[in-house]
PDB file of C-alpha atoms and ligand atoms in Angstrom:
ATOM      1  CA  MET A   1     111.561  96.834  75.204  1.00 49.00           C
ATOM      2  CA  LYS A   2     109.486  93.634  75.642  1.00 51.00           C
ATOM      3  CA  GLY A   3     111.841  91.776  73.282  1.00 52.00           C
ATOM      4  CA  VAL A   4     114.917  92.999  75.147  1.00 48.00           C
ATOM      5  CA  PHE A   5     113.677  91.735  78.513  1.00 49.00           C
ATOM      6  CA  ASP A   6     112.300  88.451  77.125  1.00 50.00           C
ATOM      7  CA  ARG A   7     115.786  87.742  75.767  1.00 48.00           C
ATOM      8  CA  CYS A   8     117.540  88.752  78.991  1.00 49.00           C
ATOM      9  CA  SER A   9     115.326  87.015  81.552  1.00 52.00           C
ATOM     10  CA  GLY A  10     117.472  83.873  81.837  1.00 55.00           C
ATOM     11  CA  LYS A  11     120.555  85.785  82.852  1.00 62.00           C
ATOM     12  CA  TYR A  12     119.145  88.777  84.611  1.00 62.00           C
ATOM     13  CA  ILE A  13     119.252  87.546  88.227  1.00 68.00           C
ATOM     14  CA  ALA A  14     122.876  86.431  88.217  1.00 70.00           C
ATOM     15  CA  PHE A  15     123.927  89.526  86.329  1.00 70.00           C
ATOM     16  CA  SER A  16     122.384  92.035  88.674  1.00 71.00           C
ATOM     17  CA  TRP A  17     123.742  90.281  91.781  1.00 74.00           C
ATOM     18  CA  ILE A  18     127.346  89.868  90.606  1.00 75.00           C
ATOM     19  CA  CYS A  19     127.717  93.221  88.915  1.00 78.00           C
ATOM     20  CA  SER A  20     126.164  95.350  91.630  1.00 82.00           C
ATOM     21  CA  PHE A  21     128.174  93.673  94.432  1.00 83.00           C
ATOM     22  CA  GLY A  22     124.869  92.943  96.167  1.00 86.00           C
ATOM     23  CA  PHE A  23     123.725  96.580  96.067  1.00 90.00           C
ATOM     24  CA  THR A  24     120.631  95.816  93.996  1.00 89.00           C
ATOM     25  CA  GLU A  25     119.419  93.433  96.746  1.00 92.00           C
ATOM     26  CA  ARG A  26     120.163  96.013  99.434  1.00 95.00           C
ATOM     27  CA  TRP A  27     118.237  98.664  97.487  1.00 96.00           C
ATOM     28  CA  ARG A  28     115.272  96.339  97.012  1.00 96.00           C
ATOM     29  CA  ARG A  29     115.256  95.781 100.783  1.00 97.00           C
ATOM     30  CA  GLN A  30     115.376  99.568 101.310  1.00 98.00           C
ATOM     31  CA  CYS A  31     112.481 100.004  98.877  1.00 98.00           C
ATOM     32  CA  ALA A  32     110.325  97.551 100.876  1.00 98.00           C
ATOM     33  CA  ALA A  33     111.409  99.182 104.162  1.00 98.00           C
ATOM     34  CA  ALA A  34     110.467 102.657 102.867  1.00 98.00           C
ATOM     35  CA  LEU A  35     106.905 101.647 101.975  1.00 98.00           C
ATOM     36  CA  PRO A  36     104.645 103.464 104.497  1.00 98.00           C
ATOM     37  CA  GLU A  37     102.073 101.388 106.443  1.00 97.00           C
ATOM     38  CA  PRO A  38      99.281 100.375 104.034  1.00 98.00           C
ATOM     39  CA  PRO A  39      95.716 101.356 104.937  1.00 97.00           C
ATOM     40  CA  THR A  40      94.727  97.754 105.779  1.00 97.00           C
ATOM     41  CA  ALA A  41      96.397  94.870 107.650  1.00 95.00           C
ATOM     42  CA  THR A  42      95.939  92.497 104.674  1.00 97.00           C
ATOM     43  CA  PRO A  43      96.855  94.710 101.741  1.00 98.00           C
ATOM     44  CA  THR A  44      96.793  93.870  98.035  1.00 98.00           C
ATOM     45  CA  GLY A  45      98.772  95.745  95.426  1.00 98.00           C
ATOM     46  CA  TYR A  46     100.999  95.916  92.371  1.00 98.00           C
ATOM     47  CA  ASP A  47     104.678  95.365  91.706  1.00 97.00           C
ATOM     48  CA  LEU A  48     105.080  97.375  88.498  1.00 97.00           C
ATOM     49  CA  MET A  49     107.772  96.163  86.072  1.00 95.00           C
ATOM     50  CA  ALA A  50     108.198  93.244  88.435  1.00 93.00           C
ATOM     51  CA  GLY A  51     110.692  91.272  86.331  1.00 87.00           C
ATOM     52  CA  THR A  52     111.760  88.148  88.202  1.00 84.00           C
ATOM     53  CA  GLY A  53     110.126  89.296  91.439  1.00 89.00           C
ATOM     54  CA  GLU A  54     113.230  89.788  93.562  1.00 89.00           C
ATOM     55  CA  LEU A  55     111.381  92.399  95.586  1.00 94.00           C
ATOM     56  CA  TRP A  56     108.710  89.978  96.844  1.00 93.00           C
ATOM     57  CA  PRO A  57     110.727  88.231  99.612  1.00 93.00           C
ATOM     58  CA  HIS A  58     111.522  91.639 101.147  1.00 96.00           C
ATOM     59  CA  LEU A  59     107.919  92.756 100.868  1.00 96.00           C
ATOM     60  CA  LEU A  60     106.471  89.552 102.358  1.00 95.00           C
ATOM     61  CA  ARG A  61     109.030  89.566 105.195  1.00 95.00           C
ATOM     62  CA  ARG A  62     108.039  93.119 106.125  1.00 96.00           C
ATOM     63  CA  PHE A  63     104.274  92.487 105.730  1.00 96.00           C
ATOM     64  CA  PRO A  64     103.658  88.803 106.598  1.00 95.00           C
ATOM     65  CA  ASP A  65      99.857  89.287 106.322  1.00 96.00           C
ATOM     66  CA  LEU A  66     100.043  90.812 102.872  1.00 96.00           C
ATOM     67  CA  ALA A  67      97.162  89.213 100.930  1.00 97.00           C
ATOM     68  CA  SER A  68      98.482  89.344  97.362  1.00 96.00           C
ATOM     69  CA  ILE A  69     100.945  90.935  94.987  1.00 96.00           C
ATOM     70  CA  THR A  70      99.995  91.389  91.358  1.00 96.00           C
ATOM     71  CA  ALA A  71     103.147  91.382  89.261  1.00 94.00           C
ATOM     72  CA  VAL A  72     102.779  93.666  86.256  1.00 95.00           C
ATOM     73  CA  ASP A  73     105.296  93.330  83.435  1.00 93.00           C
ATOM     74  CA  ILE A  74     105.441  93.673  79.673  1.00 91.00           C
ATOM     75  CA  SER A  75     107.593  90.519  79.498  1.00 83.00           C
ATOM     76  CA  SER A  76     106.125  87.137  80.385  1.00 80.00           C
ATOM     77  CA  GLY A  77     109.598  85.517  80.023  1.00 75.00           C
ATOM     78  CA  MET A  78     110.800  87.210  83.197  1.00 70.00           C
ATOM     79  CA  HIS A  79     107.726  86.178  85.147  1.00 77.00           C
ATOM     80  CA  GLN A  80     107.583  82.512  84.054  1.00 76.00           C
ATOM     81  CA  ARG A  81     111.168  81.973  85.100  1.00 71.00           C
ATOM     82  CA  ALA A  82     110.527  83.754  88.394  1.00 73.00           C
ATOM     83  CA  LEU A  83     107.612  81.528  89.368  1.00 76.00           C
ATOM     84  CA  GLU A  84     109.267  78.252  88.288  1.00 74.00           C
ATOM     85  CA  ARG A  85     112.628  78.798  89.902  1.00 68.00           C
ATOM     86  CA  LEU A  86     112.323  81.301  92.699  1.00 70.00           C
ATOM     87  CA  HIS A  87     108.837  81.691  94.028  1.00 77.00           C
ATOM     88  CA  ARG A  88     107.111  78.299  93.846  1.00 76.00           C
ATOM     89  CA  HIS A  89     106.364  78.307  97.586  1.00 79.00           C
ATOM     90  CA  ARG A  90     104.802  81.779  97.531  1.00 80.00           C
ATOM     91  CA  ALA A  91     103.050  81.420  94.151  1.00 82.00           C
ATOM     92  CA  HIS A  92      99.571  81.338  95.788  1.00 87.00           C
ATOM     93  CA  ARG A  93     100.048  84.977  96.826  1.00 91.00           C
ATOM     94  CA  ILE A  94     101.332  86.160  93.437  1.00 91.00           C
ATOM     95  CA  THR A  95      99.291  86.851  90.330  1.00 90.00           C
ATOM     96  CA  PHE A  96     100.593  88.136  87.023  1.00 89.00           C
ATOM     97  CA  VAL A  97      99.275  90.658  84.521  1.00 91.00           C
ATOM     98  CA  GLU A  98     101.094  91.079  81.217  1.00 91.00           C
ATOM     99  CA  ASP A  99     100.634  94.780  80.675  1.00 94.00           C
ATOM    100  CA  ASP A 100     102.384  97.889  79.391  1.00 96.00           C
ATOM    101  CA  VAL A 101     102.482 100.375  82.272  1.00 97.00           C
ATOM    102  CA  LEU A 102     102.586 103.210  79.716  1.00 97.00           C
ATOM    103  CA  ALA A 103      99.197 102.221  78.303  1.00 96.00           C
ATOM    104  CA  SER A 104      97.719 100.341  81.191  1.00 95.00           C
ATOM    105  CA  ALA A 105      94.179  99.164  81.761  1.00 90.00           C
ATOM    106  CA  LEU A 106      94.706  98.409  85.469  1.00 97.00           C
ATOM    107  CA  PRO A 107      91.490  99.376  87.281  1.00 97.00           C
ATOM    108  CA  ASP A 108      91.100 102.624  89.221  1.00 98.00           C
ATOM    109  CA  ALA A 109      91.471 102.515  93.030  1.00 98.00           C
ATOM    110  CA  SER A 110      92.432  98.827  92.986  1.00 98.00           C
ATOM    111  CA  ALA A 111      95.582  98.804  95.150  1.00 98.00           C
ATOM    112  CA  ASP A 112      96.577  99.399  98.770  1.00 98.00           C
ATOM    113  CA  PHE A 113     100.202  99.610  97.664  1.00 98.00           C
ATOM    114  CA  VAL A 114     102.309 100.047  94.523  1.00 98.00           C
ATOM    115  CA  VAL A 115     105.994  99.143  94.448  1.00 98.00           C
ATOM    116  CA  SER A 116     108.590  99.121  91.699  1.00 98.00           C
ATOM    117  CA  THR A 117     112.331  98.518  91.518  1.00 96.00           C
ATOM    118  CA  PHE A 118     114.710  99.432  88.696  1.00 92.00           C
ATOM    119  CA  GLY A 119     112.046  99.925  86.039  1.00 93.00           C
ATOM    120  CA  LEU A 120     112.167 103.719  85.773  1.00 95.00           C
ATOM    121  CA  LYS A 121     115.485 104.497  84.158  1.00 91.00           C
ATOM    122  CA  THR A 122     114.474 103.693  80.576  1.00 90.00           C
ATOM    123  CA  PHE A 123     111.538 106.112  80.798  1.00 95.00           C
ATOM    124  CA  ASP A 124     111.743 109.643  79.404  1.00 94.00           C
ATOM    125  CA  THR A 125     109.842 112.572  80.943  1.00 95.00           C
ATOM    126  CA  GLN A 126     106.573 111.782  79.159  1.00 97.00           C
ATOM    127  CA  HIS A 127     106.741 108.124  80.162  1.00 97.00           C
ATOM    128  CA  GLN A 128     107.420 109.103  83.776  1.00 97.00           C
ATOM    129  CA  ALA A 129     104.344 111.350  83.685  1.00 97.00           C
ATOM    130  CA  LYS A 130     102.244 108.385  82.468  1.00 98.00           C
ATOM    131  CA  LEU A 131     103.628 106.134  85.180  1.00 98.00           C
ATOM    132  CA  ALA A 132     102.918 108.753  87.877  1.00 98.00           C
ATOM    133  CA  GLU A 133      99.353 109.060  86.561  1.00 98.00           C
ATOM    134  CA  LEU A 134      98.921 105.271  86.675  1.00 98.00           C
ATOM    135  CA  ILE A 135     100.161 105.037  90.275  1.00 98.00           C
ATOM    136  CA  ALA A 136      97.866 107.850  91.424  1.00 98.00           C
ATOM    137  CA  ARG A 137      94.909 106.315  89.579  1.00 98.00           C
ATOM    138  CA  CYS A 138      95.412 102.735  90.816  1.00 98.00           C
ATOM    139  CA  LEU A 139      95.930 103.545  94.487  1.00 98.00           C
ATOM    140  CA  ARG A 140      92.967 103.553  96.846  1.00 98.00           C
ATOM    141  CA  ARG A 141      92.681 106.537  99.185  1.00 98.00           C
ATOM    142  CA  GLY A 142      95.332 106.134 101.896  1.00 98.00           C
ATOM    143  CA  GLY A 143      97.249 103.724  99.617  1.00 98.00           C
ATOM    144  CA  VAL A 144     101.045 103.793  99.705  1.00 98.00           C
ATOM    145  CA  PHE A 145     103.896 103.478  97.218  1.00 98.00           C
ATOM    146  CA  SER A 146     107.660 103.011  97.080  1.00 98.00           C
ATOM    147  CA  LEU A 147     109.953 102.939  94.041  1.00 98.00           C
ATOM    148  CA  ILE A 148     113.730 102.812  93.721  1.00 98.00           C
ATOM    149  CA  GLU A 149     116.022 103.342  90.743  1.00 96.00           C
ATOM    150  CA  ALA A 150     119.756 103.431  90.057  1.00 92.00           C
ATOM    151  CA  SER A 151     120.860 107.022  89.562  1.00 93.00           C
ATOM    152  CA  ASP A 152     123.710 109.248  88.487  1.00 93.00           C
ATOM    153  CA  PRO A 153     125.519 110.214  91.758  1.00 94.00           C
ATOM    154  CA  LYS A 154     126.247 113.828  90.732  1.00 93.00           C
ATOM    155  CA  GLY A 155     128.666 115.559  93.102  1.00 93.00           C
ATOM    156  CA  TRP A 156     130.081 112.321  94.539  1.00 94.00           C
ATOM    157  CA  ILE A 157     133.867 112.306  94.493  1.00 95.00           C
ATOM    158  CA  LEU A 158     133.962 108.730  93.160  1.00 94.00           C
ATOM    159  CA  ARG A 159     131.409 109.424  90.399  1.00 93.00           C
ATOM    160  CA  PRO A 160     133.981 109.189  87.561  1.00 92.00           C
ATOM    161  CA  LEU A 161     135.023 105.723  88.793  1.00 92.00           C
ATOM    162  CA  PHE A 162     131.397 104.670  89.182  1.00 90.00           C
ATOM    163  CA  LEU A 163     130.577 105.779  85.630  1.00 90.00           C
ATOM    164  CA  LEU A 164     133.698 104.094  84.296  1.00 89.00           C
ATOM    165  CA  TYR A 165     132.516 100.898  85.932  1.00 88.00           C
ATOM    166  CA  LEU A 166     129.000 101.193  84.491  1.00 87.00           C
ATOM    167  CA  LYS A 167     130.041 102.187  81.007  1.00 87.00           C
ATOM    168  CA  ALA A 168     133.300 100.237  80.483  1.00 86.00           C
ATOM    169  CA  MET A 169     133.580  97.432  83.045  1.00 85.00           C
ATOM    170  CA  LEU A 170     129.983  96.179  82.877  1.00 83.00           C
ATOM    171  CA  PRO A 171     130.096  95.629  79.115  1.00 82.00           C
ATOM    172  CA  LEU A 172     133.388  93.758  79.599  1.00 83.00           C
ATOM    173  CA  ILE A 173     132.004  91.547  82.401  1.00 78.00           C
ATOM    174  CA  GLU A 174     129.013  90.868  80.200  1.00 76.00           C
ATOM    175  CA  ARG A 175     131.170  89.797  77.276  1.00 78.00           C
ATOM    176  CA  LEU A 176     133.210  87.488  79.523  1.00 77.00           C
ATOM    177  CA  PHE A 177     130.479  85.915  81.676  1.00 72.00           C
ATOM    178  CA  LEU A 178     127.118  86.555  80.033  1.00 68.00           C
ATOM    179  CA  ALA A 179     127.693  85.826  76.383  1.00 65.00           C
ATOM    180  CA  GLY A 180     124.793  87.001  74.262  1.00 57.00           C
ATOM    181  CA  ALA A 181     123.170  89.352  76.798  1.00 58.00           C
ATOM    182  CA  GLN A 182     124.276  92.485  74.946  1.00 59.00           C
ATOM    183  CA  ASP A 183     121.297  94.540  76.046  1.00 56.00           C
ATOM    184  CA  PHE A 184     122.663  94.953  79.598  1.00 63.00           C
ATOM    185  CA  THR A 185     125.463  97.200  78.373  1.00 72.00           C
ATOM    186  CA  MET A 186     122.909 100.010  78.116  1.00 79.00           C
ATOM    187  CA  ILE A 187     122.511 100.299  81.899  1.00 80.00           C
ATOM    188  CA  GLY A 188     125.255 102.978  82.230  1.00 82.00           C
ATOM    189  CA  THR A 189     123.755 105.093  79.465  1.00 85.00           C
ATOM    190  CA  TYR A 190     120.228 104.694  80.832  1.00 87.00           C
ATOM    191  CA  SER A 191     121.322 105.673  84.360  1.00 86.00           C
ATOM    192  CA  THR A 192     123.165 108.843  83.304  1.00 89.00           C
ATOM    193  CA  SER A 193     120.392 110.040  81.027  1.00 89.00           C
ATOM    194  CA  PHE A 194     117.815 109.255  83.756  1.00 92.00           C
ATOM    195  CA  GLY A 195     119.703 111.394  86.334  1.00 93.00           C
ATOM    196  CA  ASP A 196     117.740 110.670  89.485  1.00 94.00           C
ATOM    197  CA  ALA A 197     114.146 110.209  90.618  1.00 95.00           C
ATOM    198  CA  SER A 198     113.538 113.822  91.693  1.00 96.00           C
ATOM    199  CA  ALA A 199     111.657 114.776  88.489  1.00 96.00           C
ATOM    200  CA  PHE A 200     109.543 111.647  88.892  1.00 98.00           C
ATOM    201  CA  GLY A 201     108.852 112.664  92.510  1.00 98.00           C
ATOM    202  CA  ASP A 202     107.585 116.027  91.180  1.00 98.00           C
ATOM    203  CA  ARG A 203     105.285 114.204  88.738  1.00 98.00           C
ATOM    204  CA  LEU A 204     103.837 112.155  91.608  1.00 98.00           C
ATOM    205  CA  ARG A 205     103.267 115.356  93.631  1.00 98.00           C
ATOM    206  CA  ALA A 206     101.533 116.902  90.615  1.00 98.00           C
ATOM    207  CA  GLU A 207      99.163 113.900  90.715  1.00 98.00           C
ATOM    208  CA  GLY A 208      98.222 114.835  94.304  1.00 98.00           C
ATOM    209  CA  LEU A 209     100.366 112.260  96.124  1.00 98.00           C
ATOM    210  CA  GLU A 210     102.461 112.923  99.250  1.00 98.00           C
ATOM    211  CA  VAL A 211     106.069 112.158  98.315  1.00 98.00           C
ATOM    212  CA  GLU A 212     109.396 111.736 100.089  1.00 98.00           C
ATOM    213  CA  LEU A 213     112.651 111.418  98.188  1.00 98.00           C
ATOM    214  CA  LYS A 214     115.780 109.749  99.548  1.00 97.00           C
ATOM    215  CA  ARG A 215     119.277 109.376  98.084  1.00 96.00           C
ATOM    216  CA  CYS A 216     120.866 105.985  98.720  1.00 96.00           C
ATOM    217  CA  PHE A 217     124.618 105.353  98.841  1.00 95.00           C
ATOM    218  CA  PHE A 218     125.852 108.809  97.740  1.00 96.00           C
ATOM    219  CA  GLY A 219     123.049 109.083  95.178  1.00 95.00           C
ATOM    220  CA  CYS A 220     123.847 105.850  93.303  1.00 94.00           C
ATOM    221  CA  ALA A 221     120.143 105.094  93.735  1.00 95.00           C
ATOM    222  CA  THR A 222     117.105 107.229  94.587  1.00 97.00           C
ATOM    223  CA  LEU A 223     113.979 106.184  96.375  1.00 98.00           C
ATOM    224  CA  VAL A 224     110.545 107.828  96.132  1.00 98.00           C
ATOM    225  CA  ALA A 225     107.926 106.764  98.637  1.00 98.00           C
ATOM    226  CA  GLY A 226     104.682 108.158  99.961  1.00 98.00           C
ATOM    227  CA  ARG A 227     100.919 108.004 100.170  1.00 98.00           C
ATOM    228  CA  LYS A 228      97.702 108.995  98.438  1.00 98.00           C
ATOM    229  CA  PRO A 229      95.876 111.260 100.900  1.00 98.00           C
ATOM    230  CA  SER A 230      92.826 109.633 102.461  1.00 92.00           C
TER     231      SER A 230
HETATM  232  C1  SAM B 301     115.374  96.255  84.969  1.00 51.85           C
HETATM  233  S1  SAM B 301     114.000  95.166  85.065  1.00 51.85           S
HETATM  234  C2  SAM B 301     113.573  95.315  86.771  1.00 51.85           C
HETATM  235  C3  SAM B 301     112.976  94.071  87.290  1.00 51.85           C
HETATM  236  C4  SAM B 301     112.735  93.971  88.798  1.00 51.85           C
HETATM  237  N1  SAM B 301     111.744  94.926  89.248  1.00 51.85           N
HETATM  238  C5  SAM B 301     113.993  94.046  89.616  1.00 51.85           C
HETATM  239  O1  SAM B 301     113.963  94.541  90.742  1.00 51.85           O
HETATM  240  O2  SAM B 301     115.021  93.549  89.175  1.00 51.85           O
HETATM  241  C6  SAM B 301     112.794  96.138  84.295  1.00 51.85           C
HETATM  242  C7  SAM B 301     111.493  95.396  84.035  1.00 51.85           C
HETATM  243  O3  SAM B 301     110.544  96.308  83.523  1.00 51.85           O
HETATM  244  C8  SAM B 301     109.790  95.671  82.519  1.00 51.85           C
HETATM  245  N2  SAM B 301     109.254  96.731  81.665  1.00 51.85           N
HETATM  246  C9  SAM B 301     109.943  97.610  80.910  1.00 51.85           C
HETATM  247  N3  SAM B 301     109.105  98.460  80.287  1.00 51.85           N
HETATM  248  C10 SAM B 301     107.846  98.117  80.684  1.00 51.85           C
HETATM  249  C11 SAM B 301     106.549  98.619  80.407  1.00 51.85           C
HETATM  250  N4  SAM B 301     106.387  99.661  79.585  1.00 51.85           N
HETATM  251  N5  SAM B 301     105.484  98.032  80.999  1.00 51.85           N
HETATM  252  C12 SAM B 301     105.632  96.973  81.831  1.00 51.85           C
HETATM  253  N6  SAM B 301     106.844  96.442  82.132  1.00 51.85           N
HETATM  254  C13 SAM B 301     107.938  97.011  81.571  1.00 51.85           C
HETATM  255  C14 SAM B 301     110.756  94.739  81.840  1.00 51.85           C
HETATM  256  O4  SAM B 301     110.112  93.666  81.153  1.00 51.85           O
HETATM  257  C15 SAM B 301     111.596  94.255  83.031  1.00 51.85           C
HETATM  258  O5  SAM B 301     111.081  93.072  83.594  1.00 51.85           O
END
């Protein structure tokens, strides 16, 4: 997976914006908006599977006194590009840890918040259990979290069109505009096999966290947010 994202980092931002018709940005904004109030006015925390850090502007706009975000990602390619091109003016509030969230050494009780956008869908049930365990372990008491992921909008009347777009149109757009970025064509397959974030929400509850689940845009994305009891 590290190799896939290192290869894709140069094209990832443009791809996600064009092909989602701006929905990925909207969902990132919703993810930041759904984060409950952190336990302190100057919180520190993790953006897991941070990629190019597109969530940070939304997070810093909502919490102007936020002390620092530690970006955690298995791919340093994504992060280097993010800091050089996008986040130079906020770099003093961002640190980076190259780490595998499935075998992570992040310290216990080290975060007031944990956020993550679009990193879940490649994870099977066991991986999701490990991620839930990591979030519960890293959060301080009273700490908060919010994650969002693209989902399979089961029951939506336009689902067949949506899936056609993901599985047939996206690969075509990629061939035409993003030559060489073949790994993106897997997004449709990943999203349908992921389903939605409800099973992940159950894993977080099993770890003792308070969890709320929300469907976004007819279930095309799901959001899980909540708190570690104080
Ligand atoms: C689809 S991108 C999402 C990036 C970003 N959060 C966003 O909103 O666009 C998924 C990211 O997860 C990272 N990733 C995948 N598996 C990982 C793992 N096991 N540990 C840490 N990062 C991982 C990839 O390197 C990539 O940057």
